[in-house]
Short mmCIF file of C-alpha atoms in Angstrom, two decimals:
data_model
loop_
_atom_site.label_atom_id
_atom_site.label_comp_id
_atom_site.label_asym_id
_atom_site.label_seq_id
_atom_site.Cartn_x
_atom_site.Cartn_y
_atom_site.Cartn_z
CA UNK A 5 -41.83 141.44 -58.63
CA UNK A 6 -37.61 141.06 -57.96
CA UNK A 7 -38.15 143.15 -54.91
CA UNK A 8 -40.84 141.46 -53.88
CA UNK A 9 -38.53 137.94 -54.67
CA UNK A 10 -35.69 139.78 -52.77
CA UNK A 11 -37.58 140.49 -49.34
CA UNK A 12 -39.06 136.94 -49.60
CA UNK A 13 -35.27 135.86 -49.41
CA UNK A 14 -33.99 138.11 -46.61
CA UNK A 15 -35.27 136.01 -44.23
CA UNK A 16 -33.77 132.81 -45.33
CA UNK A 17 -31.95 130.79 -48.74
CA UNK A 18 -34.86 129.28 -50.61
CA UNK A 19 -35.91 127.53 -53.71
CA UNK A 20 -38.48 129.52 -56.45
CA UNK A 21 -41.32 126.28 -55.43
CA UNK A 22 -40.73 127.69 -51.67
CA UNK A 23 -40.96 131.35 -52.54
CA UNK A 24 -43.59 130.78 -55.14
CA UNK A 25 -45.64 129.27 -52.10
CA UNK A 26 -44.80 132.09 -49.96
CA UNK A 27 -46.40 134.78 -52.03
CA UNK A 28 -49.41 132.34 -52.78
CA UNK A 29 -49.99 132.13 -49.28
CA UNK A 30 -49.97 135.73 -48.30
CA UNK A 31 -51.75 136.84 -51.52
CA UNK A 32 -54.71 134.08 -50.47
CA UNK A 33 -57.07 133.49 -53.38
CA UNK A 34 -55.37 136.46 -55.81
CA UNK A 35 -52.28 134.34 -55.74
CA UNK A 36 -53.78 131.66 -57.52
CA UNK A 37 -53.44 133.39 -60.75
CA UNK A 38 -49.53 133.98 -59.90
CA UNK A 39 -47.62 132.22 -62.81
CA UNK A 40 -45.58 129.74 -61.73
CA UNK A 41 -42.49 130.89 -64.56
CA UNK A 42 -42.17 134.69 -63.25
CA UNK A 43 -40.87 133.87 -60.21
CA UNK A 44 -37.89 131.48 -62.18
CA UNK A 45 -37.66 134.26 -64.41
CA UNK A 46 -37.01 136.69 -61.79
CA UNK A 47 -34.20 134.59 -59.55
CA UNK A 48 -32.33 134.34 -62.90
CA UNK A 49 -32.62 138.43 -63.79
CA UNK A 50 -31.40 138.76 -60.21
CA UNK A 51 -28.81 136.30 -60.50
CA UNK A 52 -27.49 138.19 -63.55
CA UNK A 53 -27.70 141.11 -61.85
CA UNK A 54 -25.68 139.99 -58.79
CA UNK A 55 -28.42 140.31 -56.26
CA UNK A 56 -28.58 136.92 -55.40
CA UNK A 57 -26.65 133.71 -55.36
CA UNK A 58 -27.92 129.86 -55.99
CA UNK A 59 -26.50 126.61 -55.52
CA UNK A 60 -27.40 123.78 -56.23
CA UNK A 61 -29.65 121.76 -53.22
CA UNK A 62 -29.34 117.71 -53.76
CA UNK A 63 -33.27 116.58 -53.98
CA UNK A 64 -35.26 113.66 -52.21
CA UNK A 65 -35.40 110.27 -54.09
CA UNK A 66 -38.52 110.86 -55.61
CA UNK A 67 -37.77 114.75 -56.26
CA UNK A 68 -35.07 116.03 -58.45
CA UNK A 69 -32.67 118.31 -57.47
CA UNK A 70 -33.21 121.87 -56.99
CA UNK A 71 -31.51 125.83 -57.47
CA UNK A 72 -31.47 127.19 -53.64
CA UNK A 73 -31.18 130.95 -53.81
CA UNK A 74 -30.05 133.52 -51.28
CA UNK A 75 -29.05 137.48 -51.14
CA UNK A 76 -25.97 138.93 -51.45
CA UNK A 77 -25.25 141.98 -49.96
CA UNK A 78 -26.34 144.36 -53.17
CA UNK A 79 -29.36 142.14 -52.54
CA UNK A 80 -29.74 142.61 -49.27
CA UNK A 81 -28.99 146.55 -49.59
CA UNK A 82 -31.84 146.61 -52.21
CA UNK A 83 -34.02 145.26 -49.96
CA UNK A 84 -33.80 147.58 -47.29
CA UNK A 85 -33.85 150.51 -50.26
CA UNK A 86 -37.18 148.99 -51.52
CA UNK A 87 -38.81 148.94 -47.61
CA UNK A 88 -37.69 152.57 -47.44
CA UNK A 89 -39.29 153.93 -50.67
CA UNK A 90 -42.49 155.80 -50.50
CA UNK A 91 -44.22 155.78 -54.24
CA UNK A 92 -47.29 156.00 -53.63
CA UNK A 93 -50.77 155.49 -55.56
CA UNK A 94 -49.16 152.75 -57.78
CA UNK A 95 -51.86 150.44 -59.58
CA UNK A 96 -50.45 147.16 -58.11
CA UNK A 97 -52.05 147.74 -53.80
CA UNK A 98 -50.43 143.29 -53.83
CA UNK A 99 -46.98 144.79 -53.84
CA UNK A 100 -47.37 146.91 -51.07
CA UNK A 101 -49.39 144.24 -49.29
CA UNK A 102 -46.03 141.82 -49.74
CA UNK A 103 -43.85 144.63 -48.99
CA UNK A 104 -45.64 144.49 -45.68
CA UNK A 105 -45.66 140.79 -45.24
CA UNK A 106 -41.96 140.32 -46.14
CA UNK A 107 -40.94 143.44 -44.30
CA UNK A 108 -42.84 141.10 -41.00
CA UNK A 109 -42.16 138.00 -41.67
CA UNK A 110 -38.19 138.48 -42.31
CA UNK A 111 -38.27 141.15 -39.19
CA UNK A 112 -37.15 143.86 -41.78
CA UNK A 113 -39.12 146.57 -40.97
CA UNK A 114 -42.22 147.40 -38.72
CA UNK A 115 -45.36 146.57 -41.02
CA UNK A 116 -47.22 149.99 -39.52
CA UNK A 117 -44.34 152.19 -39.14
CA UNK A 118 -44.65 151.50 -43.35
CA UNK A 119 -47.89 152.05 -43.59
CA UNK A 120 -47.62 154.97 -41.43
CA UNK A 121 -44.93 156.22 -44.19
CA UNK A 122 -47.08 155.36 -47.07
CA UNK A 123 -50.12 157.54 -45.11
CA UNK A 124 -47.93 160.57 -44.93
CA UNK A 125 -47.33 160.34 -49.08
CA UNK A 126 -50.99 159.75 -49.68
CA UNK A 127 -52.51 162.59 -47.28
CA UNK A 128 -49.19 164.95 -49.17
CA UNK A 129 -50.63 163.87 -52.36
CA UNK A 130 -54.58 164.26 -51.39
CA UNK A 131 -53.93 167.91 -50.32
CA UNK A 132 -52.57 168.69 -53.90
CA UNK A 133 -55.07 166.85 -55.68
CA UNK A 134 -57.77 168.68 -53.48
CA UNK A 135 -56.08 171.97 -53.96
CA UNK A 136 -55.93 171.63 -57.61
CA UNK A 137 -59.65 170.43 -57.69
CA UNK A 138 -61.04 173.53 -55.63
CA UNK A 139 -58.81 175.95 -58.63
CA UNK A 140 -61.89 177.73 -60.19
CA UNK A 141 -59.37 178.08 -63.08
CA UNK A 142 -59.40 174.36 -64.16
CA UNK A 143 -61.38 173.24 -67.12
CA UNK A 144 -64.22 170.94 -66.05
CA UNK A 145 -63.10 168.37 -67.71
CA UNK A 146 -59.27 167.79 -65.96
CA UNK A 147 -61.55 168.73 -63.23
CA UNK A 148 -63.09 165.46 -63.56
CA UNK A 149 -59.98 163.40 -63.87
CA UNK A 150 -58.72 165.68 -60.67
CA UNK A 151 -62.23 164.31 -58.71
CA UNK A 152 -61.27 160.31 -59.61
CA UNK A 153 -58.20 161.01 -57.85
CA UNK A 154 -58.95 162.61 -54.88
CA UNK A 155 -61.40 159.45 -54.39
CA UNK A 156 -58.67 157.14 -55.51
CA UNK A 157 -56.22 158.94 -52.74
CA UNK A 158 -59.76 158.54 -50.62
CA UNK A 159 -59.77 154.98 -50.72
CA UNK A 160 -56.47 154.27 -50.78
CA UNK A 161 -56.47 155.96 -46.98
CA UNK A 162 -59.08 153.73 -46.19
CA UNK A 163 -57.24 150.71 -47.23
CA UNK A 164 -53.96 151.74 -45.42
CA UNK A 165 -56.00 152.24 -41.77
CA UNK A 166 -57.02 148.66 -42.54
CA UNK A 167 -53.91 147.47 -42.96
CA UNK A 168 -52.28 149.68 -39.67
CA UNK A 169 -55.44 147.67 -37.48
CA UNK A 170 -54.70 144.21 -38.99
CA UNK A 171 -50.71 144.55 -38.30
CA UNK A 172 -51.73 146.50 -35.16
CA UNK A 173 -53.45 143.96 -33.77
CA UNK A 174 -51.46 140.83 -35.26
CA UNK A 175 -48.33 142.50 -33.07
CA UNK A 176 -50.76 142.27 -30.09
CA UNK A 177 -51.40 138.73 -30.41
CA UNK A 178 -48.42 137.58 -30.54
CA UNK A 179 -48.30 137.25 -35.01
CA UNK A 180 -51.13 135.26 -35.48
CA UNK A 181 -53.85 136.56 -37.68
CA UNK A 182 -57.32 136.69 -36.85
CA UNK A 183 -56.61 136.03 -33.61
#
């Protein structure tokens, strides 16, 4: 979640409400269950930290005033640590889907050139799985947990080809989804 919080920032100072919205918006209808505390609780870990920097914003009449939060450089060097790192399978596929829509919509990185870099681990991983299925010497049973990976790895391919199309063809049209 802070590196998430930290791309969400690179591309401009903003409030938790605004970055809370953010990550509701490209999560669509798994967002809804985002609670609305974490991301608070995260601005003020990276705050301690030193990875980011608030002031305070006056509000409108009717709103009160409110914490605006931007990177500083450790921040910013995080960032760009976290858009380089290849860890893949981790359990959580909404990180790497933000990773992807921060890395675009801040103009960090190339969405496909990291899904390209996240193929590369999984196919590495996949041939070791699959190599350590096909050993005659492994008892059935790891042999079983070695199977749910190699369809886990499976899948996860499968996911990461419809992610390269979707930011494929979002760079074609100019950014706009669907379109």
């Amino acid at each position: 979640m802070q590196d998430v919080v930290l791309a969400m920032l690179a591309k401009e100072p903003a409030h938790g409400y605004e970055l809370r919205s953010r990550m509701r918006g490209a999560l669509g209808p798994l967002g809804d269950a985002m609670n609305a505390g974490q991301v608070y609780v995260t601005l003020s870990r990276l705050a301690k930290a030193g990875l980011v920097t608030s002031e305070r914003s006056e509000g409108l009449p009717d709103r009160p005033d409110r914490r605006v939060y931007a990177l500083t450089a450790a921040g910013q060097q995080r960032v760009a640590a976290w858009l380089s790192e290849v860890n893949w399978p981790k359990p959580d596929l909404a990180e790497f889907h933000l990773k992807l829509v921060a890395a675009a919509t801040a103009r960090l990185a190339d969405p496909v050139t990291l899904v390209d870099a996240q193929r590369r681990e999984v196919l590495r991983r996949l041939r070791d799985a699959q190599r350590a299925a096909l050993d005659r010497a492994v008892d059935p049973v790891a042999g079983l947990l070695l199977e749910g990976v190699v369809l886990r790895l499976r899948a996860d391919l499968e996911w990461l080809e419809a992610c390269e199309r979707m930011w494929t063809e979002r760079a074609r049209s100019g950014g706009k989804a669907g379109a």
